[in-house]
Short mmCIF file of C-alpha atoms and ligand atoms in Angstrom, two decimals:
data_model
loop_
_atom_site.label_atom_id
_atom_site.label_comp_id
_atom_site.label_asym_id
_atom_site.label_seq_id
_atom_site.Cartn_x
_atom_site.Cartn_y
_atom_site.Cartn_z
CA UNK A 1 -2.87 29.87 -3.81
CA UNK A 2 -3.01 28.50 -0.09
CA UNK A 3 -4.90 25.54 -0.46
CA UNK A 4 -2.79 23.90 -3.15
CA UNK A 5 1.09 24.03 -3.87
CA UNK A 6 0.24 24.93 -6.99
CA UNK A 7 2.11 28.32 -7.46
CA UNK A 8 2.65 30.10 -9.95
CA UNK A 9 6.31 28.74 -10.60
CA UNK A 10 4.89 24.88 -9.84
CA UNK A 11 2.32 25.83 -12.99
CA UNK A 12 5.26 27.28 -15.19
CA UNK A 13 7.30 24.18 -14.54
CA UNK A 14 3.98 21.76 -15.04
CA UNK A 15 3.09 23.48 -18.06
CA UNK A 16 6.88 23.54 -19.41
CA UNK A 17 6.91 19.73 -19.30
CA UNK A 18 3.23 19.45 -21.08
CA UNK A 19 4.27 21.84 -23.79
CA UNK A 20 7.42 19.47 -24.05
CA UNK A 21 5.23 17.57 -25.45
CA UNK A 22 4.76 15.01 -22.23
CA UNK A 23 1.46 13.58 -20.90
CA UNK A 24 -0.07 13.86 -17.99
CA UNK A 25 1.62 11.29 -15.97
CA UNK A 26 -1.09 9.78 -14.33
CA UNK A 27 0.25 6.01 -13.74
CA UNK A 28 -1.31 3.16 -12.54
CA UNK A 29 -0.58 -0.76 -12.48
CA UNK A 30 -0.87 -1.11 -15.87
CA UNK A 31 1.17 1.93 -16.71
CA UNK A 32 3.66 0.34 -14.00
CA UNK A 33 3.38 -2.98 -15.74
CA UNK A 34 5.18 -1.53 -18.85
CA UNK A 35 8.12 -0.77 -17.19
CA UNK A 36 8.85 -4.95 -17.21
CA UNK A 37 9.14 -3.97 -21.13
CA UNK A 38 7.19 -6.91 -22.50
CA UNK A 39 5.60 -4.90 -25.51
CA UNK A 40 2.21 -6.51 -26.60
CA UNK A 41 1.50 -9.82 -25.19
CA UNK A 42 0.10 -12.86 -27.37
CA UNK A 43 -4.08 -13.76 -27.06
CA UNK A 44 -2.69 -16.74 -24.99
CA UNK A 45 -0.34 -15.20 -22.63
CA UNK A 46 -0.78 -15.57 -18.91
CA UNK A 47 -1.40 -12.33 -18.06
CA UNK A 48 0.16 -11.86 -14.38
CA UNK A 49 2.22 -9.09 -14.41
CA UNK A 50 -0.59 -6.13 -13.30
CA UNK A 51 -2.22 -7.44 -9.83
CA UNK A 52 -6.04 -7.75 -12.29
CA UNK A 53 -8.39 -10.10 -11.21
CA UNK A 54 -9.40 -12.13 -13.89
CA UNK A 55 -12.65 -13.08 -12.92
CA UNK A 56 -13.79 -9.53 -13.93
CA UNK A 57 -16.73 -7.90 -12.05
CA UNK A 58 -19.60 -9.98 -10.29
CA UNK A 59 -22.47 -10.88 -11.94
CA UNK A 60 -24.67 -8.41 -9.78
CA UNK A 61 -22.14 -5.57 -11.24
CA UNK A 62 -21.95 -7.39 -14.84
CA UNK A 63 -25.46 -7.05 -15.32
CA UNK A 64 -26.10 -3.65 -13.71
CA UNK A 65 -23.53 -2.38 -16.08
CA UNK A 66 -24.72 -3.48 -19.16
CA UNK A 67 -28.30 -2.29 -18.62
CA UNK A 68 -27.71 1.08 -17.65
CA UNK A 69 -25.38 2.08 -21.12
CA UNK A 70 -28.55 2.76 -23.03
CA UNK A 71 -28.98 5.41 -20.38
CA UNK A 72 -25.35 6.33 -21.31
CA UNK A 73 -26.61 9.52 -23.12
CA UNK A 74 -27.51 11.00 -19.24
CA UNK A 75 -24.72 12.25 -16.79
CA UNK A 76 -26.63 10.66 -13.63
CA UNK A 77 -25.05 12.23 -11.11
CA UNK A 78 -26.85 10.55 -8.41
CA UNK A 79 -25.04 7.21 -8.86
CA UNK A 80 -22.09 8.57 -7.93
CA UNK A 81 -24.01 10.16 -4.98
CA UNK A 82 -25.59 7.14 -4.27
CA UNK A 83 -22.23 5.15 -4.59
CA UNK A 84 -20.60 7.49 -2.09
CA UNK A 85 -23.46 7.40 0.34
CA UNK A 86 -22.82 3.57 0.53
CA UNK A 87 -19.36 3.42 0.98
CA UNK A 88 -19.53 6.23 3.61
CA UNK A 89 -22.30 3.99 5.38
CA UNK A 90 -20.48 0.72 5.07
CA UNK A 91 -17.23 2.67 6.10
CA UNK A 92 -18.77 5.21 9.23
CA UNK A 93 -17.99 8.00 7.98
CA UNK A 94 -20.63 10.89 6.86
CA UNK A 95 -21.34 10.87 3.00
CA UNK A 96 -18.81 14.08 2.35
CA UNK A 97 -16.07 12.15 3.74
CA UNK A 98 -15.90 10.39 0.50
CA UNK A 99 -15.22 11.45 -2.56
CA UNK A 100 -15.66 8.55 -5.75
CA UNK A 101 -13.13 8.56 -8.31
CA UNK A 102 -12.26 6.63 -11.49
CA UNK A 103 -9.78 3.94 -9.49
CA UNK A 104 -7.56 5.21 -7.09
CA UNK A 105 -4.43 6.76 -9.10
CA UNK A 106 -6.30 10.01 -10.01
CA UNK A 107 -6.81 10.02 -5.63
CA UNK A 108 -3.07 8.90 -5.26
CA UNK A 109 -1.86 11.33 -7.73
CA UNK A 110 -3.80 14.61 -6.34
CA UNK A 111 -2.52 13.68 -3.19
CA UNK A 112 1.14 14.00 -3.78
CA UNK A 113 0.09 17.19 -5.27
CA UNK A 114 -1.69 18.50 -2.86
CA UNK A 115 0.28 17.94 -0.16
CA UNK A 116 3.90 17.69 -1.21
CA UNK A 117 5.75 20.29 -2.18
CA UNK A 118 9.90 21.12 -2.98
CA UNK A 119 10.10 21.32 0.85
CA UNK A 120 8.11 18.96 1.86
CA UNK A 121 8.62 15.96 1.12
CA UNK A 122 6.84 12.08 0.04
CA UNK A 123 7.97 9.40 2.33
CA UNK A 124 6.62 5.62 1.15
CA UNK A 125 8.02 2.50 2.19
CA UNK A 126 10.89 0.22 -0.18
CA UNK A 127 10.06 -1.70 -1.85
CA UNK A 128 6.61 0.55 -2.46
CA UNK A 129 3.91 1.17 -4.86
CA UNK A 130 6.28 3.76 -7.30
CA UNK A 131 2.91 6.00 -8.84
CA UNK A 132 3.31 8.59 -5.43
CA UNK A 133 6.74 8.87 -6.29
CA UNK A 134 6.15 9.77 -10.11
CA UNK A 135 3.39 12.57 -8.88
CA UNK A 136 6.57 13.78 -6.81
CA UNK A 137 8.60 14.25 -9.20
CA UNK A 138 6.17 16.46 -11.15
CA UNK A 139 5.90 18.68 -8.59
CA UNK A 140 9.32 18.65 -7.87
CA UNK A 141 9.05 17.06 -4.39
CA UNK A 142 11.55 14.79 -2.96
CA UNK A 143 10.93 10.93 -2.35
CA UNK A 144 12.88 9.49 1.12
CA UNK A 145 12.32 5.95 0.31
CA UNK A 146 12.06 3.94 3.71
CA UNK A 147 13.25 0.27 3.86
CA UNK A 148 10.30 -2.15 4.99
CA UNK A 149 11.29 -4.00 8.29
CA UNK A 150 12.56 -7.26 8.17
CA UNK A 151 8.87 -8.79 8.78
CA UNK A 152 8.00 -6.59 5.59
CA UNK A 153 6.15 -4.29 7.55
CA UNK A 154 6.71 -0.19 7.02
CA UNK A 155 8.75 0.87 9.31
CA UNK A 156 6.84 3.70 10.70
CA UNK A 157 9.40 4.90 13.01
CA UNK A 158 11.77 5.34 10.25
CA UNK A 159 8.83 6.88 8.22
CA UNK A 160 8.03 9.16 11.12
CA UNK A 161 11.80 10.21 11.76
CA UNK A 162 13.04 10.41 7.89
CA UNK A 163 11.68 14.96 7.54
CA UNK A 164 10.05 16.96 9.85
CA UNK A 165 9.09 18.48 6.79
CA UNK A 166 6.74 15.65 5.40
CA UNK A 167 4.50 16.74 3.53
CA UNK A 168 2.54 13.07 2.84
CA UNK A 169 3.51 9.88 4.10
CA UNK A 170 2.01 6.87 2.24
CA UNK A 171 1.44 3.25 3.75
CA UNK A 172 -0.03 0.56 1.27
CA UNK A 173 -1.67 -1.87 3.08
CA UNK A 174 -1.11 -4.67 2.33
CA UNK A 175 2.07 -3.63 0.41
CA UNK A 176 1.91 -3.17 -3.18
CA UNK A 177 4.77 -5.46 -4.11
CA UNK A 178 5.14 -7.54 -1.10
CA UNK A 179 1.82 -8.37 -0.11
CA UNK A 180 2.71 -8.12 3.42
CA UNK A 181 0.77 -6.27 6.13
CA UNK A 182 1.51 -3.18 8.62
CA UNK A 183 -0.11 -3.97 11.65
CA UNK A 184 -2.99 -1.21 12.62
CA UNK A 185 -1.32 -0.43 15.73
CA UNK A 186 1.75 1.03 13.87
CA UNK A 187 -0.33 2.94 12.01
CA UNK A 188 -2.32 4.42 15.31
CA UNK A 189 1.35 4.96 16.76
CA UNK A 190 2.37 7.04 13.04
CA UNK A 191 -0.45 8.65 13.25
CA UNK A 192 0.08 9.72 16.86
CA UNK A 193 3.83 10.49 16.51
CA UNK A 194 4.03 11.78 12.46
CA UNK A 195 5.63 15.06 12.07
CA UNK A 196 3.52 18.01 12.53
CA UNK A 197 1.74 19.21 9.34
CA UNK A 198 2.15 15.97 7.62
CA UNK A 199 -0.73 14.13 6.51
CA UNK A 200 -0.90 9.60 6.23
CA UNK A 201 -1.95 8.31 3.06
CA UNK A 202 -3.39 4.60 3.52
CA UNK A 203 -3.70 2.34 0.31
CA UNK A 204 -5.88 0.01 1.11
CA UNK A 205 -6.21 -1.14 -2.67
CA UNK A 206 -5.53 -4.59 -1.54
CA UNK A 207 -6.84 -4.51 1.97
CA UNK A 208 -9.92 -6.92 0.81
CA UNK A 209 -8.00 -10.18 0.32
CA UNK A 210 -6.09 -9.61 3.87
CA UNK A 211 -6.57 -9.90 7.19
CA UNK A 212 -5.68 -6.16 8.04
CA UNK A 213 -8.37 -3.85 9.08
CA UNK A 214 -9.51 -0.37 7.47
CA UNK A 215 -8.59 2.66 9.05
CA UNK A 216 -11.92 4.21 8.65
CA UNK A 217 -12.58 4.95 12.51
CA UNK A 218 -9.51 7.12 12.00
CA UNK A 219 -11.13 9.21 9.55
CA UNK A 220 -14.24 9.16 11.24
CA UNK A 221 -12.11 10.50 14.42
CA UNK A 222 -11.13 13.37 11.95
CA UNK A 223 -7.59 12.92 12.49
CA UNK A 224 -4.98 13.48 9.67
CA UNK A 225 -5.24 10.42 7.68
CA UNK A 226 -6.91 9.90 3.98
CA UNK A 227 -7.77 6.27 2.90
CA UNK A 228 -7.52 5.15 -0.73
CA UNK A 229 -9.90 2.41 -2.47
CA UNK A 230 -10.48 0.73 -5.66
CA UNK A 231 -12.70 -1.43 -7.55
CA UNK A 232 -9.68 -2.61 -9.69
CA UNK A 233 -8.28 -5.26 -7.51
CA UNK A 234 -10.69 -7.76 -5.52
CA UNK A 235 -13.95 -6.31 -7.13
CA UNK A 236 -12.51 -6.67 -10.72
CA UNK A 237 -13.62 -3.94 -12.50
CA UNK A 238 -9.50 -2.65 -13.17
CA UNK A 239 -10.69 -1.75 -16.65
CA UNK A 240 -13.99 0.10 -15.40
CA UNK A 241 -12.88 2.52 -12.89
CA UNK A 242 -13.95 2.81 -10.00
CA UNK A 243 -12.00 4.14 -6.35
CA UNK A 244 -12.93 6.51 -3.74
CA UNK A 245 -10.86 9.13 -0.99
CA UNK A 246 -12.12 8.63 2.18
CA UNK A 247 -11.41 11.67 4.17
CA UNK A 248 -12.00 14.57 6.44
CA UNK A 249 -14.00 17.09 3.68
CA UNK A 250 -11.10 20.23 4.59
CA UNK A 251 -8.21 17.20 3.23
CA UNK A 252 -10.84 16.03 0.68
CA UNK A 253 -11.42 19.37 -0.84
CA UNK A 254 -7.40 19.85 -1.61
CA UNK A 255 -7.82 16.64 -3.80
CA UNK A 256 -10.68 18.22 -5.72
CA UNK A 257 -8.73 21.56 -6.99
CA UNK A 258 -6.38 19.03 -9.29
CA UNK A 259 -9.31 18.14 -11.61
CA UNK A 260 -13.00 18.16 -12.45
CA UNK A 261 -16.11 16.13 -14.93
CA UNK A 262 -18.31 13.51 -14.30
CA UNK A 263 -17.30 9.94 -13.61
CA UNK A 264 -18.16 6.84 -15.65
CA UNK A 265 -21.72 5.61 -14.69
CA UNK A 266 -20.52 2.08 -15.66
CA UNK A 267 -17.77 2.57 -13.35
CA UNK A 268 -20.56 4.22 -10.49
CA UNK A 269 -23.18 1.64 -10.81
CA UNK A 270 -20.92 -1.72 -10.96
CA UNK A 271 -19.09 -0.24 -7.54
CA UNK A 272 -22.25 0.70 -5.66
CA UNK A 273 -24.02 -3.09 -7.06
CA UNK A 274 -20.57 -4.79 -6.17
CA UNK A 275 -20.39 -2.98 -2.47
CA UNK A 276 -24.08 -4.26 -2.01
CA UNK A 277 -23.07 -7.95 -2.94
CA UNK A 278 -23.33 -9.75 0.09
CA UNK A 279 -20.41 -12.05 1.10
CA UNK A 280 -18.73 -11.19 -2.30
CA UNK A 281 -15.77 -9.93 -0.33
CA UNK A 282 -15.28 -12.82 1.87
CA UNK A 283 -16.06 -15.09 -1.30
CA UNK A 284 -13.45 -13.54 -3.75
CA UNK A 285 -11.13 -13.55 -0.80
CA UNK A 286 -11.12 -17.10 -0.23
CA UNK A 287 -10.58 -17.83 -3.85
CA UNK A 288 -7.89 -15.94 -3.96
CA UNK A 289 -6.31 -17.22 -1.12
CA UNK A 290 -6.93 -20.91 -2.22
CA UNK A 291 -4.90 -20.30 -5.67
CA UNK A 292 -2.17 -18.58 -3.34
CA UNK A 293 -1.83 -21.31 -1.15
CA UNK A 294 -1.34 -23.63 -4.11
CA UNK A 295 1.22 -21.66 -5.43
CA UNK A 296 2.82 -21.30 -2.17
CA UNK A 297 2.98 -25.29 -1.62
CA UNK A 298 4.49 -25.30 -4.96
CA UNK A 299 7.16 -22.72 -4.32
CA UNK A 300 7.82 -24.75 -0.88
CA UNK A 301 8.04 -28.18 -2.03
CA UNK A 302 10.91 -26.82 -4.89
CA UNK A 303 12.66 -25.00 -2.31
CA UNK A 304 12.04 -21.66 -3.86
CA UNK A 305 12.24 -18.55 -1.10
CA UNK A 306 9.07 -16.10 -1.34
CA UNK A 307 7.95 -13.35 0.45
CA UNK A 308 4.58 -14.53 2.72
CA UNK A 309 1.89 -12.51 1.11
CA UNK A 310 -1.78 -11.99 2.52
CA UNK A 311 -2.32 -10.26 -1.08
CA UNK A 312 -2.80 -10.95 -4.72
CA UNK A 313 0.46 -10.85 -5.52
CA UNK A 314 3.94 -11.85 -4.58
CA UNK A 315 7.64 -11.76 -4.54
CA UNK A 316 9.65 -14.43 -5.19
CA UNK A 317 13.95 -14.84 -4.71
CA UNK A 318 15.23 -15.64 -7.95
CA UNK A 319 18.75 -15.59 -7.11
CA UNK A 320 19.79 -13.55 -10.19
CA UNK A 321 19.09 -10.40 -11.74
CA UNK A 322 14.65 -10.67 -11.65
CA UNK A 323 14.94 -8.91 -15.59
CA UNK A 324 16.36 -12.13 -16.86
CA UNK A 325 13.62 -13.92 -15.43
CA UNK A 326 10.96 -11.89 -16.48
CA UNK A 327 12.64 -12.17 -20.16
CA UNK A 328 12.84 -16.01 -19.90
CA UNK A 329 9.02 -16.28 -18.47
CA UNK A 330 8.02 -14.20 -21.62
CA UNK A 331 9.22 -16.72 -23.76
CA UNK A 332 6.96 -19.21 -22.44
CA UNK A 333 4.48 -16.71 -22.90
CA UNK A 334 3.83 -16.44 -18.75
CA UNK A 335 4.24 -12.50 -18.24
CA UNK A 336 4.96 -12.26 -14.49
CA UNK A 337 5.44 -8.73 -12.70
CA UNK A 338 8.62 -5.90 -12.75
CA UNK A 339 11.49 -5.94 -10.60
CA UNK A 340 11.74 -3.18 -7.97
CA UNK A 341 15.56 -1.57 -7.83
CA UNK A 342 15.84 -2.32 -3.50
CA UNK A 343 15.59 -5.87 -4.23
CA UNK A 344 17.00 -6.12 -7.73
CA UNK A 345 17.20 -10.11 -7.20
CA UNK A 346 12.77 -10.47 -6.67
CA UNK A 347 10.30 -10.85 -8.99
CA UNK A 348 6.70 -9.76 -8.58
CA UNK A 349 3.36 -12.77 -9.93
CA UNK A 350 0.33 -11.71 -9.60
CA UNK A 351 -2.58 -14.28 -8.61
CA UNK A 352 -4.42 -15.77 -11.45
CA UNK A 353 -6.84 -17.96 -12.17
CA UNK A 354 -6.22 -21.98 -10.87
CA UNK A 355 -5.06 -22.59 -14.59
CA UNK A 356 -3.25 -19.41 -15.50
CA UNK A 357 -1.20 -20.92 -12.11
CA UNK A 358 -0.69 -23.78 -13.46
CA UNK A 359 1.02 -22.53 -16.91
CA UNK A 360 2.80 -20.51 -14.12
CA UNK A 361 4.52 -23.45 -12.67
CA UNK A 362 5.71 -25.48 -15.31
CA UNK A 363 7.34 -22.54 -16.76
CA UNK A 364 9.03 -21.11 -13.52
CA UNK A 365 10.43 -24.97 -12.87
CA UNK A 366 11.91 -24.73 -16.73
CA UNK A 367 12.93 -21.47 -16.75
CA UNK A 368 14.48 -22.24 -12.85
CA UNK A 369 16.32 -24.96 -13.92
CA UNK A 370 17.88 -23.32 -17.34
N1 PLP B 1 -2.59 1.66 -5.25
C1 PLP B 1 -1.90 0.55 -5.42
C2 PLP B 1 -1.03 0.08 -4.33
C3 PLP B 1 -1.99 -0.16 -6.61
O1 PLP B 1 -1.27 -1.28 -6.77
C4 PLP B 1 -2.84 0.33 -7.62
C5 PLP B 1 -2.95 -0.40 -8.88
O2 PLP B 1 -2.48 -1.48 -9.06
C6 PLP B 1 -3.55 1.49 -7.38
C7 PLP B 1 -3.40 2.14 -6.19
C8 PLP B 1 -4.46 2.12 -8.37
O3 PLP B 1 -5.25 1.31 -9.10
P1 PLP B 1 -6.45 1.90 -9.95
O4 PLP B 1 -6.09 3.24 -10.48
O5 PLP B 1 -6.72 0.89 -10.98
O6 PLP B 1 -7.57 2.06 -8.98
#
């Protein structure tokens, strides 16, 4: 099989480890969010450990959602035909350069797959976003893990220079943990200067709540480059599913051979309504940022170092091993974010609401001071 690396060894090995008894290891956040090993939180936790946004979908989406589930007994195709159509307007790109999907892990996931291979390799930035790396490792690829520069960008000469063999190299912009942004023109110039063969996987999963751009004229230019979306993050439908592949249809169809079925028409319809929401983005945004800010003012006026995020999340110095931390916030019921092994002394928050923020203070001061 050409089109895929999946051989007929890769499907001995893949079905080896299912008939081991493993699952399909299709992470996301809030598979990712276990591995801070809080077990099940309390009804009032503050829940800011998984990058959600807790104001849930808008009331455009809300309401679309809820009166299309009688219709729940019909496939409907056309939403998700419709939804792509939309995106691949808003976006300029033709309608089969996107393909929807249920969030963007299943997108992530098949295109690790589809493009790595035991000689060729994943190259993401470190600290990264650690699902490409788990999609690796079922295919038996190999992760080169590339420090971010000291301005937290990727460092896509590094990136560019770590195989000739890449297979996929993955920038998350903004960064999923730091929240920090790779300026577009280091992404034209990785694009320009990647190894040949290789392909550039953007995550833009938090690109709404920054001031980076989309790379969308690059897939429009047909050039090697897929873009990833969701609806979990800034349109607040995590629990809903929603994401898309924006592509060039030849890189598109690779994705496709790793699965098949319909998708949710909950998921469909509250993406295409929340795309359609004018100045939703812009409005969510500026929440967002307000709550940040606060924090930030907080974490400045009590002399605590953090990493300048344009996200809904961020990292935060705590001088000390981040697990103890973590632990210590539990207590006070505030679940905060993992700790990535590069920088073993952060901690990752997630924005909340003003209130959850709040709760989020007075127990970082306590558990600071301890
Ligand atoms: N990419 C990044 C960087 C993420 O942080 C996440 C989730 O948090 C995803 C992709 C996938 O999210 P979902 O599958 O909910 O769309």
């Amino acid at each position: 099989m050409k089109s895929t690396q999946f051989t007929r060894r890769g499907f001995g090995r893949f079905s080896a480890l299912l008939g081991a008894g493993a699952t399909l290891p299709f992470y996301n956040e809030a598979a990712m969010a276990q591995l801070s090993m809080i077990g099940p939180l309390p009804d009032d936790a503050v829940k800011i450990n998984a990058n959600e946004n807790p104001l849930g979908p808008c009331k455009a989406a809300h309401d679309a959602i809820c009166s299309i589930v009688a219709k729940g007994g019909r496939y409907m195709y056309e939403e998700t035909f419709s939804f792509a159509k939309t995106l691949a307007e808003q976006e300029g790109v033709k309608p089969n350069y996107v393909t929807p999907y249920p969030g963007s892990s299943d997108p992530l996931h098949r295109a690790v797959l589809s493009f790595t291979s035991p000689s060729k390799s994943f190259v993401m930035g470190d600290p990264g976003y650690e699902a490409g790396d788990r999609a690796a490792r079922v295919v038996g690829s190999k992760t080169i893990r590339v420090p971010l520069t000291k301005n937290y960008e990727h460092d896509v000469e590094a990136m560019a220079k770590a195989d000739p063999n890449a297979g996929l190299i993955y920038i998350c912009n903004p960064n999923n943990p730091t929240g920090t942004i790779t300026p577009r023109a280091k992404i034209e110039w990785l694009v320009a200067n990647k190894p040949a063969g290789s392909i550039i996987l953007v995550d833009e999963a938090y690109l709404h709540f920054s001031s980076a751009t989309a790379v969308s004229d690059m897939v429009a230019a047909d050039k090697d480059v897929i873009i990833l979306r969701t609806f979990s993050k800034l349109y607040g439908m995590a629990g809903l599913r929603a994401g898309a592949a924006i592509g060039r249809p030849d890189l598109l169809a690779k994705l496709q051979t790793w699965g098949a079925g319909a998708l949710p028409l909950t998921g469909m319809i509250g993406a295409h309504i929340s795309l359609k929401e004018k100045g939703l983005v812009a409005e969510r945004k500026a929440i967002v940022a307000g709550v940040r800010n606060d924090v930030f003012d907080y974490m400045h006026k009590h002399n605590f170092s953090f990493v300048p995020s344009e996200s809904n999340k961020f990292m935060v110095d705590v001088k000390r091993p981040g697990g103890e931390i973590v632990k210590a916030m539990a207590k006070e019921k505030v679940f905060i974010g993992r700790v990535w092994p590069a920088w073993p002394n952060h901690v990752r928050v997630s924005i909340g609401t003003k209130e959850e923020m709040a709760k989020f203070k007075t127990a970082f001061t306590k558990v600071m001071a301890a």
